[in-house]
Amino acid sequence: MQEIEEPMDTPSQDPRAAARRAWPRYEAAELGFRHYWYPVLAARQLKQKPVSLVVCGEKIVLVRDRGAVRALKDRCPHRGVPLSAGRREFPGTLSCLYHGWTFDLASGELIQALTDGPDSPVCGNPEVCVKTYPVIQKANLIWIYIGDGPPPPAETDIPETLLADDAVVEAVVERRKGNWRYAMENACDEAHAKYLHRYTPYYFFFRFPGWQTDARVAPSEDGKWLNRSSKPVFEKVHYPGLGSWPRGEFWRWLRRKPIKGSSRLPGVFAVDHHTWHDFQFFVPVDKEHHLTLQVSMTRAKGLKKALWKIRYWLFIRTLHHWLLNSREDGFIVENMDAPPEWLFRPDISIVGWRRWCEQKARRSPSDGEPISQANLHSGGAVADVVSS
Ligand code: FES
Ligand SMILES: [Fe+2]
């Protein structure tokens, strides 16, 4: 068992000072880590009509154009009006609603300023170009690269399982209150499910542990994931001064195989439910909001695929995603007020995640460390991340 030795603050001190000392990069990442591909929409949510989003503090307009997906900064350089309010006047372009400046969706170039005539001298000036973002549709999701310089292949940041030929992927996308780190830490949190989700309908009839011993975090063999593990204790135990707990629970007659949770940068939590996989992507919006993408997938074809879809729409989407994740976890994430904080043994899962980010998050080329294969994934002293 790894001891948690991080400094703890009392409310009278600067509540963030200890966090800044312990994990300065993580603490500074209010708007997330840059140089990653982030999923932002389910593919079916993006059509011809522009969609406006904020990702890692950047206002972006997304649009589908003749089969391709395009992403531009959501700001017209003329007078700062959001391009997402604009019109799709000509193929391959987006016209600003205010004065009709018309931009090429692929390059962001100003092609015509409609209300200044076809010979408008403002066109062709590279300084009035709108920034474009690398964007791609994969695994039934739309992914945007937030970072400087040329991006790595999107597959670098997409969990491999989602890319399988027979992957059946369903997603729920929600904008939620709370910084993305609260949401990710809640997902990593080893102990919370045993109490917070104790009576949730999805697991109501299942045998449920009360606590755990030997909570650990360790990197996966390929260095991409930080795996969480512990030994669940199902038996009723005596708590001195209180009595026995958990009490009764005679209705829990179903058993299930233990499930494994794993975390990955820039903010992904995956649970292997054996017959299906649950991925939660926490995408920073601004300091107080994030997107949660709850992505469920299985590998199936034909009848098996149809049956899994029924199970998904009847149980997984309603009881697991809406009730358990959105309502129960969502309440916690929206109402957290930390630091200051006072951690206990199971929080090794949270401490491990913070250390992982501190050491493994990609750095900007301007930090003097260009993005290379070496810091895309693994490499380096991965084991040190959780043992230091
Ligand atoms: S503000 Fe966009 S065209 Fe004028
Ligand atoms: Fe939870």
PDB file of N, CA and C in Angstrom, residues 69-147:
ATOM      1  N   VAL A  69     -15.746  16.843 -42.140  1.00  0.00           N
ATOM      2  CA  VAL A  69     -16.049  17.603 -40.926  1.00  0.00           C
ATOM      3  C   VAL A  69     -15.043  18.752 -40.835  1.00  0.00           C
ATOM      4  N   ARG A  70     -15.540  19.945 -40.546  1.00  0.00           N
ATOM      5  CA  ARG A  70     -14.660  21.118 -40.469  1.00  0.00           C
ATOM      6  C   ARG A  70     -14.810  21.798 -39.121  1.00  0.00           C
ATOM      7  N   ALA A  71     -13.727  22.399 -38.652  1.00  0.00           N
ATOM      8  CA  ALA A  71     -13.762  23.125 -37.378  1.00  0.00           C
ATOM      9  C   ALA A  71     -12.976  24.423 -37.527  1.00  0.00           C
ATOM     10  N   LEU A  72     -13.595  25.528 -37.132  1.00  0.00           N
ATOM     11  CA  LEU A  72     -12.942  26.840 -37.205  1.00  0.00           C
ATOM     12  C   LEU A  72     -13.137  27.566 -35.879  1.00  0.00           C
ATOM     13  N   LYS A  73     -12.290  28.539 -35.660  1.00  0.00           N
ATOM     14  CA  LYS A  73     -12.509  29.414 -34.513  1.00  0.00           C
ATOM     15  C   LYS A  73     -13.844  30.124 -34.701  1.00  0.00           C
ATOM     16  N   ASP A  74     -14.633  30.156 -33.609  1.00  0.00           N
ATOM     17  CA  ASP A  74     -15.998  30.685 -33.755  1.00  0.00           C
ATOM     18  C   ASP A  74     -16.011  32.206 -33.551  1.00  0.00           C
ATOM     19  N   ARG A  75     -15.302  32.888 -34.437  1.00  0.00           N
ATOM     20  CA  ARG A  75     -15.253  34.351 -34.316  1.00  0.00           C
ATOM     21  C   ARG A  75     -14.913  34.949 -35.679  1.00  0.00           C
ATOM     22  N   CYS A  76     -15.784  35.823 -36.141  1.00  0.00           N
ATOM     23  CA  CYS A  76     -15.509  36.506 -37.401  1.00  0.00           C
ATOM     24  C   CYS A  76     -14.489  37.622 -37.149  1.00  0.00           C
ATOM     25  N   PRO A  77     -13.424  37.667 -37.956  1.00  0.00           N
ATOM     26  CA  PRO A  77     -12.390  38.683 -37.706  1.00  0.00           C
ATOM     27  C   PRO A  77     -12.861  40.119 -37.979  1.00  0.00           C
ATOM     28  N   HIS A  78     -13.991  40.288 -38.704  1.00  0.00           N
ATOM     29  CA  HIS A  78     -14.467  41.642 -38.989  1.00  0.00           C
ATOM     30  C   HIS A  78     -14.859  42.362 -37.699  1.00  0.00           C
ATOM     31  N   ARG A  79     -15.912  41.896 -37.029  1.00  0.00           N
ATOM     32  CA  ARG A  79     -16.376  42.575 -35.830  1.00  0.00           C
ATOM     33  C   ARG A  79     -16.644  41.623 -34.665  1.00  0.00           C
ATOM     34  N   GLY A  80     -16.088  40.420 -34.766  1.00  0.00           N
ATOM     35  CA  GLY A  80     -16.125  39.509 -33.632  1.00  0.00           C
ATOM     36  C   GLY A  80     -17.427  38.778 -33.395  1.00  0.00           C
ATOM     37  N   VAL A  81     -18.260  38.666 -34.415  1.00  0.00           N
ATOM     38  CA  VAL A  81     -19.540  37.949 -34.256  1.00  0.00           C
ATOM     39  C   VAL A  81     -19.284  36.436 -34.410  1.00  0.00           C
ATOM     40  N   PRO A  82     -20.004  35.598 -33.641  1.00  0.00           N
ATOM     41  CA  PRO A  82     -19.781  34.144 -33.773  1.00  0.00           C
ATOM     42  C   PRO A  82     -20.143  33.635 -35.170  1.00  0.00           C
ATOM     43  N   LEU A  83     -19.228  32.940 -35.789  1.00  0.00           N
ATOM     44  CA  LEU A  83     -19.507  32.384 -37.117  1.00  0.00           C
ATOM     45  C   LEU A  83     -20.565  31.289 -37.054  1.00  0.00           C
ATOM     46  N   SER A  84     -20.748  30.709 -35.871  1.00  0.00           N
ATOM     47  CA  SER A  84     -21.745  29.631 -35.737  1.00  0.00           C
ATOM     48  C   SER A  84     -23.163  30.138 -35.985  1.00  0.00           C
ATOM     49  N   ALA A  85     -23.359  31.468 -35.945  1.00  0.00           N
ATOM     50  CA  ALA A  85     -24.680  32.025 -36.254  1.00  0.00           C
ATOM     51  C   ALA A  85     -24.855  32.237 -37.752  1.00  0.00           C
ATOM     52  N   GLY A  86     -23.810  31.927 -38.531  1.00  0.00           N
ATOM     53  CA  GLY A  86     -23.804  32.279 -39.953  1.00  0.00           C
ATOM     54  C   GLY A  86     -24.637  31.374 -40.841  1.00  0.00           C
ATOM     55  N   ARG A  87     -24.588  31.659 -42.149  1.00  0.00           N
ATOM     56  CA  ARG A  87     -25.399  30.924 -43.126  1.00  0.00           C
ATOM     57  C   ARG A  87     -24.505  30.077 -44.029  1.00  0.00           C
ATOM     58  N   ARG A  88     -25.076  28.942 -44.458  1.00  0.00           N
ATOM     59  CA  ARG A  88     -24.372  28.089 -45.425  1.00  0.00           C
ATOM     60  C   ARG A  88     -24.829  28.526 -46.821  1.00  0.00           C
ATOM     61  N   GLU A  89     -24.246  29.602 -47.324  1.00  0.00           N
ATOM     62  CA  GLU A  89     -24.689  30.227 -48.567  1.00  0.00           C
ATOM     63  C   GLU A  89     -24.178  29.460 -49.801  1.00  0.00           C
ATOM     64  N   PHE A  90     -22.895  29.074 -49.784  1.00  0.00           N
ATOM     65  CA  PHE A  90     -22.261  28.364 -50.910  1.00  0.00           C
ATOM     66  C   PHE A  90     -21.570  27.104 -50.380  1.00  0.00           C
ATOM     67  N   PRO A  91     -21.474  26.054 -51.218  1.00  0.00           N
ATOM     68  CA  PRO A  91     -20.811  24.815 -50.757  1.00  0.00           C
ATOM     69  C   PRO A  91     -19.377  25.112 -50.307  1.00  0.00           C
ATOM     70  N   GLY A  92     -18.972  24.479 -49.245  1.00  0.00           N
ATOM     71  CA  GLY A  92     -17.583  24.605 -48.790  1.00  0.00           C
ATOM     72  C   GLY A  92     -17.291  25.883 -48.046  1.00  0.00           C
ATOM     73  N   THR A  93     -18.328  26.680 -47.756  1.00  0.00           N
ATOM     74  CA  THR A  93     -18.096  27.978 -47.109  1.00  0.00           C
ATOM     75  C   THR A  93     -19.077  28.196 -45.960  1.00  0.00           C
ATOM     76  N   LEU A  94     -18.756  29.197 -45.171  1.00  0.00           N
ATOM     77  CA  LEU A  94     -19.667  29.666 -44.114  1.00  0.00           C
ATOM     78  C   LEU A  94     -19.659  31.195 -44.172  1.00  0.00           C
ATOM     79  N   SER A  95     -20.849  31.796 -44.234  1.00  0.00           N
ATOM     80  CA  SER A  95     -20.957  33.258 -44.334  1.00  0.00           C
ATOM     81  C   SER A  95     -21.388  33.836 -43.000  1.00  0.00           C
ATOM     82  N   CYS A  96     -20.655  34.816 -42.528  1.00  0.00           N
ATOM     83  CA  CYS A  96     -20.976  35.452 -41.250  1.00  0.00           C
ATOM     84  C   CYS A  96     -22.337  36.160 -41.362  1.00  0.00           C
ATOM     85  N   LEU A  97     -23.137  35.997 -40.320  1.00  0.00           N
ATOM     86  CA  LEU A  97     -24.505  36.521 -40.318  1.00  0.00           C
ATOM     87  C   LEU A  97     -24.566  38.048 -40.424  1.00  0.00           C
ATOM     88  N   TYR A  98     -23.537  38.743 -39.965  1.00  0.00           N
ATOM     89  CA  TYR A  98     -23.626  40.191 -39.812  1.00  0.00           C
ATOM     90  C   TYR A  98     -23.475  40.938 -41.147  1.00  0.00           C
ATOM     91  N   HIS A  99     -22.337  40.709 -41.849  1.00  0.00           N
ATOM     92  CA  HIS A  99     -22.115  41.419 -43.120  1.00  0.00           C
ATOM     93  C   HIS A  99     -21.773  40.475 -44.272  1.00  0.00           C
ATOM     94  N   GLY A 100     -21.889  39.180 -44.012  1.00  0.00           N
ATOM     95  CA  GLY A 100     -21.698  38.228 -45.104  1.00  0.00           C
ATOM     96  C   GLY A 100     -20.261  37.942 -45.485  1.00  0.00           C
ATOM     97  N   TRP A 101     -19.312  38.208 -44.618  1.00  0.00           N
ATOM     98  CA  TRP A 101     -17.958  37.766 -44.942  1.00  0.00           C
ATOM     99  C   TRP A 101     -18.031  36.247 -45.067  1.00  0.00           C
ATOM    100  N   THR A 102     -17.426  35.724 -46.138  1.00  0.00           N
ATOM    101  CA  THR A 102     -17.605  34.306 -46.463  1.00  0.00           C
ATOM    102  C   THR A 102     -16.261  33.582 -46.447  1.00  0.00           C
ATOM    103  N   PHE A 103     -16.194  32.571 -45.601  1.00  0.00           N
ATOM    104  CA  PHE A 103     -14.910  31.895 -45.340  1.00  0.00           C
ATOM    105  C   PHE A 103     -14.911  30.486 -45.918  1.00  0.00           C
ATOM    106  N   ASP A 104     -13.726  30.101 -46.411  1.00  0.00           N
ATOM    107  CA  ASP A 104     -13.534  28.732 -46.866  1.00  0.00           C
ATOM    108  C   ASP A 104     -13.430  27.828 -45.636  1.00  0.00           C
ATOM    109  N   LEU A 105     -14.257  26.792 -45.593  1.00  0.00           N
ATOM    110  CA  LEU A 105     -14.322  25.951 -44.394  1.00  0.00           C
ATOM    111  C   LEU A 105     -13.031  25.142 -44.181  1.00  0.00           C
ATOM    112  N   ALA A 106     -12.365  24.784 -45.265  1.00  0.00           N
ATOM    113  CA  ALA A 106     -11.168  23.943 -45.121  1.00  0.00           C
ATOM    114  C   ALA A 106      -9.954  24.750 -44.683  1.00  0.00           C
ATOM    115  N   SER A 107      -9.812  25.977 -45.237  1.00  0.00           N
ATOM    116  CA  SER A 107      -8.590  26.744 -44.955  1.00  0.00           C
ATOM    117  C   SER A 107      -8.824  27.913 -44.006  1.00  0.00           C
ATOM    118  N   GLY A 108     -10.068  28.331 -43.832  1.00  0.00           N
ATOM    119  CA  GLY A 108     -10.363  29.508 -43.010  1.00  0.00           C
ATOM    120  C   GLY A 108     -10.148  30.820 -43.733  1.00  0.00           C
ATOM    121  N   GLU A 109      -9.777  30.766 -45.035  1.00  0.00           N
ATOM    122  CA  GLU A 109      -9.518  32.007 -45.791  1.00  0.00           C
ATOM    123  C   GLU A 109     -10.805  32.772 -46.070  1.00  0.00           C
ATOM    124  N   LEU A 110     -10.686  34.088 -46.064  1.00  0.00           N
ATOM    125  CA  LEU A 110     -11.815  34.938 -46.449  1.00  0.00           C
ATOM    126  C   LEU A 110     -11.872  34.942 -47.975  1.00  0.00           C
ATOM    127  N   ILE A 111     -12.940  34.359 -48.534  1.00  0.00           N
ATOM    128  CA  ILE A 111     -13.036  34.258 -49.995  1.00  0.00           C
ATOM    129  C   ILE A 111     -13.727  35.485 -50.574  1.00  0.00           C
ATOM    130  N   GLN A 112     -14.822  35.871 -49.955  1.00  0.00           N
ATOM    131  CA  GLN A 112     -15.558  37.052 -50.406  1.00  0.00           C
ATOM    132  C   GLN A 112     -16.160  37.769 -49.201  1.00  0.00           C
ATOM    133  N   ALA A 113     -16.265  39.098 -49.326  1.00  0.00           N
ATOM    134  CA  ALA A 113     -17.017  39.876 -48.341  1.00  0.00           C
ATOM    135  C   ALA A 113     -18.267  40.340 -49.088  1.00  0.00           C
ATOM    136  N   LEU A 114     -19.371  39.607 -48.977  1.00  0.00           N
ATOM    137  CA  LEU A 114     -20.512  39.762 -49.897  1.00  0.00           C
ATOM    138  C   LEU A 114     -21.053  41.189 -49.966  1.00  0.00           C
ATOM    139  N   THR A 115     -21.088  41.886 -48.855  1.00  0.00           N
ATOM    140  CA  THR A 115     -21.699  43.217 -48.858  1.00  0.00           C
ATOM    141  C   THR A 115     -20.711  44.314 -49.277  1.00  0.00           C
ATOM    142  N   ASP A 116     -19.530  43.910 -49.754  1.00  0.00           N
ATOM    143  CA  ASP A 116     -18.553  44.884 -50.257  1.00  0.00           C
ATOM    144  C   ASP A 116     -18.275  44.632 -51.741  1.00  0.00           C
ATOM    145  N   GLY A 117     -19.112  43.786 -52.356  1.00  0.00           N
ATOM    146  CA  GLY A 117     -18.945  43.521 -53.790  1.00  0.00           C
ATOM    147  C   GLY A 117     -17.865  42.497 -54.060  1.00  0.00           C
ATOM    148  N   PRO A 118     -17.856  41.969 -55.321  1.00  0.00           N
ATOM    149  CA  PRO A 118     -16.950  40.864 -55.656  1.00  0.00           C
ATOM    150  C   PRO A 118     -15.481  41.272 -55.740  1.00  0.00           C
ATOM    151  N   ASP A 119     -15.193  42.582 -55.713  1.00  0.00           N
ATOM    152  CA  ASP A 119     -13.779  43.002 -55.789  1.00  0.00           C
ATOM    153  C   ASP A 119     -13.302  43.570 -54.457  1.00  0.00           C
ATOM    154  N   SER A 120     -13.920  43.119 -53.351  1.00  0.00           N
ATOM    155  CA  SER A 120     -13.557  43.684 -52.046  1.00  0.00           C
ATOM    156  C   SER A 120     -12.062  43.500 -51.764  1.00  0.00           C
ATOM    157  N   PRO A 121     -11.367  44.584 -51.476  1.00  0.00           N
ATOM    158  CA  PRO A 121      -9.913  44.478 -51.252  1.00  0.00           C
ATOM    159  C   PRO A 121      -9.550  43.794 -49.940  1.00  0.00           C
ATOM    160  N   VAL A 122     -10.543  43.598 -49.069  1.00  0.00           N
ATOM    161  CA  VAL A 122     -10.208  42.961 -47.791  1.00  0.00           C
ATOM    162  C   VAL A 122      -9.918  41.464 -47.988  1.00  0.00           C
ATOM    163  N   CYS A 123     -10.405  40.903 -49.106  1.00  0.00           N
ATOM    164  CA  CYS A 123     -10.189  39.469 -49.340  1.00  0.00           C
ATOM    165  C   CYS A 123      -8.727  39.199 -49.712  1.00  0.00           C
ATOM    166  N   GLY A 124      -8.296  38.025 -49.374  1.00  0.00           N
ATOM    167  CA  GLY A 124      -6.932  37.633 -49.748  1.00  0.00           C
ATOM    168  C   GLY A 124      -5.887  38.055 -48.748  1.00  0.00           C
ATOM    169  N   ASN A 125      -6.270  38.830 -47.773  1.00  0.00           N
ATOM    170  CA  ASN A 125      -5.303  39.241 -46.752  1.00  0.00           C
ATOM    171  C   ASN A 125      -5.171  38.106 -45.720  1.00  0.00           C
ATOM    172  N   PRO A 126      -3.988  37.494 -45.612  1.00  0.00           N
ATOM    173  CA  PRO A 126      -3.859  36.343 -44.712  1.00  0.00           C
ATOM    174  C   PRO A 126      -4.161  36.698 -43.253  1.00  0.00           C
ATOM    175  N   GLU A 127      -4.098  37.964 -42.925  1.00  0.00           N
ATOM    176  CA  GLU A 127      -4.342  38.345 -41.527  1.00  0.00           C
ATOM    177  C   GLU A 127      -5.810  38.262 -41.132  1.00  0.00           C
ATOM    178  N   VAL A 128      -6.685  38.206 -42.121  1.00  0.00           N
ATOM    179  CA  VAL A 128      -8.104  38.079 -41.765  1.00  0.00           C
ATOM    180  C   VAL A 128      -8.593  36.621 -41.853  1.00  0.00           C
ATOM    181  N   CYS A 129      -7.654  35.720 -41.955  1.00  0.00           N
ATOM    182  CA  CYS A 129      -7.970  34.295 -41.990  1.00  0.00           C
ATOM    183  C   CYS A 129      -8.514  33.846 -40.634  1.00  0.00           C
ATOM    184  N   VAL A 130      -9.418  32.884 -40.646  1.00  0.00           N
ATOM    185  CA  VAL A 130      -9.926  32.310 -39.397  1.00  0.00           C
ATOM    186  C   VAL A 130      -9.139  31.032 -39.100  1.00  0.00           C
ATOM    187  N   LYS A 131      -8.763  30.877 -37.850  1.00  0.00           N
ATOM    188  CA  LYS A 131      -8.011  29.687 -37.454  1.00  0.00           C
ATOM    189  C   LYS A 131      -8.854  28.423 -37.688  1.00  0.00           C
ATOM    190  N   THR A 132      -8.237  27.375 -38.240  1.00  0.00           N
ATOM    191  CA  THR A 132      -8.929  26.090 -38.383  1.00  0.00           C
ATOM    192  C   THR A 132      -8.316  25.087 -37.405  1.00  0.00           C
ATOM    193  N   TYR A 133      -9.075  24.082 -37.081  1.00  0.00           N
ATOM    194  CA  TYR A 133      -8.622  23.042 -36.144  1.00  0.00           C
ATOM    195  C   TYR A 133      -8.614  21.692 -36.849  1.00  0.00           C
ATOM    196  N   PRO A 134      -7.607  20.857 -36.550  1.00  0.00           N
ATOM    197  CA  PRO A 134      -7.676  19.478 -37.048  1.00  0.00           C
ATOM    198  C   PRO A 134      -8.888  18.794 -36.435  1.00  0.00           C
ATOM    199  N   VAL A 135      -9.664  18.134 -37.258  1.00  0.00           N
ATOM    200  CA  VAL A 135     -10.896  17.508 -36.785  1.00  0.00           C
ATOM    201  C   VAL A 135     -11.126  16.239 -37.594  1.00  0.00           C
ATOM    202  N   ILE A 136     -11.715  15.235 -36.951  1.00  0.00           N
ATOM    203  CA  ILE A 136     -11.889  13.951 -37.628  1.00  0.00           C
ATOM    204  C   ILE A 136     -13.093  13.230 -37.033  1.00  0.00           C
ATOM    205  N   GLN A 137     -13.728  12.403 -37.846  1.00  0.00           N
ATOM    206  CA  GLN A 137     -14.802  11.541 -37.321  1.00  0.00           C
ATOM    207  C   GLN A 137     -14.282  10.113 -37.241  1.00  0.00           C
ATOM    208  N   LYS A 138     -14.300   9.558 -36.044  1.00  0.00           N
ATOM    209  CA  LYS A 138     -13.830   8.173 -35.826  1.00  0.00           C
ATOM    210  C   LYS A 138     -14.655   7.580 -34.710  1.00  0.00           C
ATOM    211  N   ALA A 139     -14.919   6.295 -34.789  1.00  0.00           N
ATOM    212  CA  ALA A 139     -15.627   5.568 -33.738  1.00  0.00           C
ATOM    213  C   ALA A 139     -16.959   6.233 -33.400  1.00  0.00           C
ATOM    214  N   ASN A 140     -17.624   6.765 -34.425  1.00  0.00           N
ATOM    215  CA  ASN A 140     -18.944   7.368 -34.221  1.00  0.00           C
ATOM    216  C   ASN A 140     -18.896   8.663 -33.407  1.00  0.00           C
ATOM    217  N   LEU A 141     -17.703   9.239 -33.278  1.00  0.00           N
ATOM    218  CA  LEU A 141     -17.535  10.479 -32.514  1.00  0.00           C
ATOM    219  C   LEU A 141     -16.773  11.487 -33.360  1.00  0.00           C
ATOM    220  N   ILE A 142     -16.924  12.776 -33.018  1.00  0.00           N
ATOM    221  CA  ILE A 142     -16.150  13.839 -33.664  1.00  0.00           C
ATOM    222  C   ILE A 142     -15.029  14.229 -32.708  1.00  0.00           C
ATOM    223  N   TRP A 143     -13.790  14.226 -33.214  1.00  0.00           N
ATOM    224  CA  TRP A 143     -12.610  14.511 -32.394  1.00  0.00           C
ATOM    225  C   TRP A 143     -11.928  15.779 -32.901  1.00  0.00           C
ATOM    226  N   ILE A 144     -11.518  16.644 -31.973  1.00  0.00           N
ATOM    227  CA  ILE A 144     -10.800  17.871 -32.345  1.00  0.00           C
ATOM    228  C   ILE A 144      -9.441  17.842 -31.659  1.00  0.00           C
ATOM    229  N   TYR A 145      -8.441  18.317 -32.379  1.00  0.00           N
ATOM    230  CA  TYR A 145      -7.111  18.419 -31.768  1.00  0.00           C
ATOM    231  C   TYR A 145      -6.930  19.819 -31.204  1.00  0.00           C
ATOM    232  N   ILE A 146      -6.642  19.860 -29.920  1.00  0.00           N
ATOM    233  CA  ILE A 146      -6.364  21.145 -29.268  1.00  0.00           C
ATOM    234  C   ILE A 146      -4.879  21.168 -28.949  1.00  0.00           C
ATOM    235  N   GLY A 147      -4.146  22.017 -29.639  1.00  0.00           N
ATOM    236  CA  GLY A 147      -2.707  22.085 -29.394  1.00  0.00           C
ATOM    237  C   GLY A 147      -2.023  22.890 -30.464  1.00  0.00           C
TER     238      GLY A 147
END
